[in-house]
Coordinates of C-alpha atoms in Angstrom, one line a residue:
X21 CA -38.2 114.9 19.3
X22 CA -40.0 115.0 16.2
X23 CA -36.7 113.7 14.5
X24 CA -36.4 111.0 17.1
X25 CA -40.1 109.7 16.3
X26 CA -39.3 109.6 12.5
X27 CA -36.5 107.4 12.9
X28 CA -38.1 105.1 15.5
X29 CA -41.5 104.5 12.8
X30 CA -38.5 104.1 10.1
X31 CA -37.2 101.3 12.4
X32 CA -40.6 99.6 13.3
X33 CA -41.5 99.8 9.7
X34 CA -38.0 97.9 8.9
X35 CA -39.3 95.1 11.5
X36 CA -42.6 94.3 10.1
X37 CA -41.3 94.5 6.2
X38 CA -38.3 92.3 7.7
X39 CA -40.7 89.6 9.2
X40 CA -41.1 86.6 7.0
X41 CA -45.0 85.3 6.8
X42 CA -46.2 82.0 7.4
X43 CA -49.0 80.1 5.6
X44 CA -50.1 76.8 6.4
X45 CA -52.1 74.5 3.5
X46 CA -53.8 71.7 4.2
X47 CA -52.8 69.2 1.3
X48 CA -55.2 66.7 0.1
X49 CA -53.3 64.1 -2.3
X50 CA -54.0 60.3 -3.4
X51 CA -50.6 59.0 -4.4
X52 CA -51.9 55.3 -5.0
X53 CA -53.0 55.2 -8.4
X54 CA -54.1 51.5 -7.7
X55 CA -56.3 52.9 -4.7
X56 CA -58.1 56.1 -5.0
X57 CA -60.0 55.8 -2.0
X58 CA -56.0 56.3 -0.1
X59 CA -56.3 59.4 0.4
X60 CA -53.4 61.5 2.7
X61 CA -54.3 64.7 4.1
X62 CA -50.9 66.4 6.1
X63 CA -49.8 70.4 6.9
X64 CA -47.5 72.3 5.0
X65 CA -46.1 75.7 5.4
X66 CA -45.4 78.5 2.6
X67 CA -43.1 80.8 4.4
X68 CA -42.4 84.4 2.3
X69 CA -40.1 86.8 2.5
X70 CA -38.9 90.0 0.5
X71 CA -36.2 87.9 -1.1
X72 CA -37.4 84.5 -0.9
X73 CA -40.0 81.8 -0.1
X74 CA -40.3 78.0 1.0
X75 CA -42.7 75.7 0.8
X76 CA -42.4 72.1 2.7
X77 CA -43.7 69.7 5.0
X78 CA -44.8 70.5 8.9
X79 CA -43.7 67.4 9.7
X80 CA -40.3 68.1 8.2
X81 CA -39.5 70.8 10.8
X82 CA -40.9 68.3 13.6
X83 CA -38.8 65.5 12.4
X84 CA -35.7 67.7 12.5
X85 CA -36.5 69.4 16.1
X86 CA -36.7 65.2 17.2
X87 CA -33.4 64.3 15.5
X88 CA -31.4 67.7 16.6
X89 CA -32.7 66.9 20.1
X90 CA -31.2 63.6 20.3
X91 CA -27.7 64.5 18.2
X92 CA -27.5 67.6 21.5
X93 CA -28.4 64.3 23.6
X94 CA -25.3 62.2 22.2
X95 CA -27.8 59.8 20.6
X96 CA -28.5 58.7 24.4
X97 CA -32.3 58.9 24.5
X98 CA -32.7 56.7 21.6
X99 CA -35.2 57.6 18.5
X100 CA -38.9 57.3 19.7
X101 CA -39.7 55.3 16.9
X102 CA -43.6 55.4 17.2
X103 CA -43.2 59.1 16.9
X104 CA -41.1 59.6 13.8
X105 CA -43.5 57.3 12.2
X106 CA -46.2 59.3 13.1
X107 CA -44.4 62.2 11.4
X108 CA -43.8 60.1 8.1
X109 CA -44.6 62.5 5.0
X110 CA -45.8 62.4 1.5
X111 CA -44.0 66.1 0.7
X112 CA -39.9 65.0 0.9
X113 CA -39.6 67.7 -1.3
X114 CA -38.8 71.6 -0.7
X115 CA -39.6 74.3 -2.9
X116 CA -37.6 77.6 -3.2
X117 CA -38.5 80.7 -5.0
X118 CA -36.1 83.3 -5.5
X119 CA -37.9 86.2 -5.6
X120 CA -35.1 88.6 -7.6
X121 CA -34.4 86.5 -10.2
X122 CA -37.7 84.8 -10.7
X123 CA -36.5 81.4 -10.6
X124 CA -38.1 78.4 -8.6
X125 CA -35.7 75.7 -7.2
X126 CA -37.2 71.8 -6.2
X127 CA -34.8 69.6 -3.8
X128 CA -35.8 66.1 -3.2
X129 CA -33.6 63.2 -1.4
X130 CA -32.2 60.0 -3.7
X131 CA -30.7 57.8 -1.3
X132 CA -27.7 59.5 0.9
X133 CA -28.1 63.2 -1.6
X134 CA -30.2 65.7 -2.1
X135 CA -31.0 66.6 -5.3
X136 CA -32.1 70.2 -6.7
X137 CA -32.5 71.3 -10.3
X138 CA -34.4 74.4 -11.4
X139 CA -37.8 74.3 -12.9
X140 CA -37.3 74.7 -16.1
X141 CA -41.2 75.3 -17.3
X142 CA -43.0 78.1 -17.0
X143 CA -46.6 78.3 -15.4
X144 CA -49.2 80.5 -18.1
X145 CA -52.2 81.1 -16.1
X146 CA -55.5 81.6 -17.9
X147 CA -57.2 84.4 -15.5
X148 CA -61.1 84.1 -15.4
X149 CA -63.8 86.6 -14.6
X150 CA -65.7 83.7 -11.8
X151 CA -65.2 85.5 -8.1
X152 CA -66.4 84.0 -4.7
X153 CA -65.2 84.3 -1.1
X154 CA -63.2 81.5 0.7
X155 CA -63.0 82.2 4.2
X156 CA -62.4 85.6 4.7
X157 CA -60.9 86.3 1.3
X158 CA -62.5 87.0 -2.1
X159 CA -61.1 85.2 -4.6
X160 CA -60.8 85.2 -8.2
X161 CA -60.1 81.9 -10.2
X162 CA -57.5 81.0 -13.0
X163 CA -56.8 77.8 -14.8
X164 CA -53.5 76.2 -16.1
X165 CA -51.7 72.9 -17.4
X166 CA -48.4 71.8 -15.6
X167 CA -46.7 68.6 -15.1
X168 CA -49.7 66.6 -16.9
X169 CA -52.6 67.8 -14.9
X170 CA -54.9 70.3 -15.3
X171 CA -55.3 72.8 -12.2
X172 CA -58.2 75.3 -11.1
X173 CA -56.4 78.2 -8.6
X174 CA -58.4 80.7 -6.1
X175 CA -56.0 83.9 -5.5
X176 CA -56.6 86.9 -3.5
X177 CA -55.1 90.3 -3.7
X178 CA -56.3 91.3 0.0
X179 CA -53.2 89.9 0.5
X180 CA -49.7 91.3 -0.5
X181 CA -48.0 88.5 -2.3
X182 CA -47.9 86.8 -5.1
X183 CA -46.8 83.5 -4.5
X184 CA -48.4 79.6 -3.7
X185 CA -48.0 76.5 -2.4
X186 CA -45.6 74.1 -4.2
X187 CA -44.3 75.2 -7.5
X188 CA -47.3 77.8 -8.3
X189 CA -47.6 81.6 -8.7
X190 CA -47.0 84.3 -10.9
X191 CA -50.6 85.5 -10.6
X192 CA -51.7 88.7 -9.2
X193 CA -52.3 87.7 -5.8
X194 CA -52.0 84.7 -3.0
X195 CA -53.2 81.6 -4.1
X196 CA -55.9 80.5 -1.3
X197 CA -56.9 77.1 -3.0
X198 CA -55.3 75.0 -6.4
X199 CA -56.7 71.8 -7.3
X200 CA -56.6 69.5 -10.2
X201 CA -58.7 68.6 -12.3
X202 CA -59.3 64.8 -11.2
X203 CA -59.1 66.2 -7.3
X204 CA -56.4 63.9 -6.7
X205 CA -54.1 67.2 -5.3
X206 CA -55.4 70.2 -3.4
X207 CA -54.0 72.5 -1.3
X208 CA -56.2 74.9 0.6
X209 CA -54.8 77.7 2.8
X210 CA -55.9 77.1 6.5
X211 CA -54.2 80.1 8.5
X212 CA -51.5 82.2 8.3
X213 CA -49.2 84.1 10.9
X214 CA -45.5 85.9 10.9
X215 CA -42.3 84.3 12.0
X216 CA -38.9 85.6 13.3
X217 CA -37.2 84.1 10.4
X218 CA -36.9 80.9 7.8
X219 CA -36.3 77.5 9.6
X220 CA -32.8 76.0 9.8
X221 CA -33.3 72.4 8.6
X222 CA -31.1 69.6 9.0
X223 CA -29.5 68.2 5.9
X224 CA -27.7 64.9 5.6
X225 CA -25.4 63.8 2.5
X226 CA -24.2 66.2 -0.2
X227 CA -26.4 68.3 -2.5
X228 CA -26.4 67.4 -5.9
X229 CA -27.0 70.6 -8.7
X230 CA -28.8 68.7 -11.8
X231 CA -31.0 69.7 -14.4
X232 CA -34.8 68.9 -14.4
X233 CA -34.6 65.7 -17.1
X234 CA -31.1 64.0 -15.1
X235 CA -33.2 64.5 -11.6
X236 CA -36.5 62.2 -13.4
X237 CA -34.0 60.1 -15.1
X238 CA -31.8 59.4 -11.3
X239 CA -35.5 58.8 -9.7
X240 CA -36.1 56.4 -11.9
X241 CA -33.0 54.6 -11.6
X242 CA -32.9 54.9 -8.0
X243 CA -36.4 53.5 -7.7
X244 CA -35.0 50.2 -10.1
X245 CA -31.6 50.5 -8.3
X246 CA -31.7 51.8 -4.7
X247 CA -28.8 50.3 -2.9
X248 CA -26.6 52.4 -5.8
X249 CA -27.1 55.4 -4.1
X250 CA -26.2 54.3 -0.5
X251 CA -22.8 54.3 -1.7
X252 CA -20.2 57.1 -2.2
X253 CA -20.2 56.4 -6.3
X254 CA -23.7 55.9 -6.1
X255 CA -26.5 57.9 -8.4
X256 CA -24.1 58.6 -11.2
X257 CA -23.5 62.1 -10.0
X258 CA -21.0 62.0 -7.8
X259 CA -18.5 64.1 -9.5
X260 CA -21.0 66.9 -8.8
X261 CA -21.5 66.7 -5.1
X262 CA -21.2 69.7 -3.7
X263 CA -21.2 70.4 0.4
X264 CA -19.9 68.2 3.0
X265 CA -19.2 64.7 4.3
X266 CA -21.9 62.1 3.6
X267 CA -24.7 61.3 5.9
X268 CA -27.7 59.7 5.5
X269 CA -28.3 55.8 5.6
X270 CA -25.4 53.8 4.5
X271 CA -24.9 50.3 4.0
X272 CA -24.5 48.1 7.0
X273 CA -20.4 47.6 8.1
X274 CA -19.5 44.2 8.2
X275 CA -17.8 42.1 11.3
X276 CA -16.6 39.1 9.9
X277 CA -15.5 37.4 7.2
X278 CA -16.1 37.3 3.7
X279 CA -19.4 34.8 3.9
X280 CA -20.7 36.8 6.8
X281 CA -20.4 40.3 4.6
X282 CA -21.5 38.6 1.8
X283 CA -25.1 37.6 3.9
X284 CA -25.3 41.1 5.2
X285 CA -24.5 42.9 1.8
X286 CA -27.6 40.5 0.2
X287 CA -30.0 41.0 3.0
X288 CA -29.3 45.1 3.2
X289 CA -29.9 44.9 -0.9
X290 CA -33.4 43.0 -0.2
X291 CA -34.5 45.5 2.9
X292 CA -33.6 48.9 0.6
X293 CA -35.5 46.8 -2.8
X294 CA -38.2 45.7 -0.6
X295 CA -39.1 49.4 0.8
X296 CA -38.5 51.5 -2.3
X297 CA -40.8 48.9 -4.2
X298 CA -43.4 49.7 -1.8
X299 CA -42.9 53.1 -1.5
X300 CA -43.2 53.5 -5.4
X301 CA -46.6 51.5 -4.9
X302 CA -47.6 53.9 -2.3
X303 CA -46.9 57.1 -4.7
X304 CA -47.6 56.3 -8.4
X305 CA -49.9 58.9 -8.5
X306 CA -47.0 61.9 -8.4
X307 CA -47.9 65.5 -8.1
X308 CA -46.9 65.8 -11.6
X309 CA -47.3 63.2 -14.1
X310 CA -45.1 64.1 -17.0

């Protein structure tokens, strides 16, 4: 019996190590540099593992739950377009850590792909002496410099990890709360809660392996050149697609004649000019400015 108990705590205790751990951040961010007073507030969940963790937007799951209903659905019910707008986001982005090998991997979307380099710099935190509680956690802050700004961090050790939203950690601890400087971007941890397992989130288009400098340099020219990466050449990457069959939005198919594709090729160019303009309006404050 005694044998049987041992080996039934052994499996319990392989269950609660095996669970992955959710956080959820409120983020605070003003991506208009034109107007500061713009200011987006959204949910976004860290979720950590042994091996890994994630970091992304809440309404990225609830977007995918929507769409994966109505591709089950045939595409019958129609998208509730009120609703996915309410789910718009400000964090396309996903950030994976590997926890093994120490390396922190950022995947964005240009047009039909998905783009994911690895973060090349390395985050040197400046540990201070300055504690004070936040919530139910004391906390000790640390200063750094990364992607142009300057960021103040709150991390705890009553917690076992040492990890943080977006692309921070590497201190000895959670981080609770990071903000910069100029409080343009904050992230404060609001709650936090254990999961089955990592999400499985829809992906449309190919993903594209690039380095860190060829990702700012495709972002640029996608925001001067949009309608290039709706096609199958487009982006200037395409020889290192990788994954299957293209999805994502694609340029309208014509039904006539040359003067009617012309119109519709010309109008499609304007629409996809048009919104990326106003989108790069909308967020020329980035997270990281250099």
């Amino acid at each position: 019996m005694k044998k049987i108990g041992i080996i039934v705590l052994g499996l319990f205790m392989q269950t609660i190590f095996a669970q992955t751990n959710r956080f959820v951040y409120q983020v605070t961010m003003k991506p208009n540099a034109a107007d500061k007073n713009d200011v987006k507030t959204e949910n976004a969940y860290l979720d950590i593992s042994a091996e890994k963790s994630l970091f992304y937007s809440e309404n990225r799951i609830k977007r995918d739950s929507i769409m994966q209903q109505n591709f089950q659905s045939g595409g019958a019910r129609g998208f509730n377009r009120d609703q996915m707008e309410s789910l718009r986001s400000n964090i396309n982005y996903t950030v994976e850590k590997d926890k093994a090998n120490q390396k922190t991997f950022f995947k964005d979307r240009l047009g039909r792909d998905v783009y994911q380099y690895e973060e090349d710099r390395p985050i040197s935190w400046k540990i201070l002496s300055e504690t004070m509680k936040i919530g139910d956690y004391k906390v000790q802050k640390a200063e750094t410099d990364f992607g142009g700004r300057k960021w103040t961090a709150w991390f705890t050790t009553d917690l076992p990890y040492q990890d943080g939203p977006y692309k921070f950690g590497g201190l000895p601890g959670l981080i609770v709360k990071v903000e910069d400087a100029q409080g343009e971007y904050s992230f404060d941890l609001m709650k936090n809660y254990k999961i089955s397992d990592f999400p499985s989130m829809n992906q449309f288009g190919n993903t594209i392996k690039v380095k860190r400098t060829d990702f700012v340099k495709q972002q640029e020219k996608f925001k001067s050149d949009p309608v290039s990466f709706m096609s199958n050449q487009g982006g200037g990457f395409s020889q290192t697609r990788m994954g299957g069959g293209g999805g994502g939005i694609a340029p309208p198919r014509s039904g006539g004649g040359g003067g009617n594709r012309g119109g519709n090729g010309g109008d499609f160019r304007k629409r996809m000019e048009d919104r990326v303009k106003e989108e790069a309006k909308n967020n020329s404050n980035p997270i990281e400015l250099n």
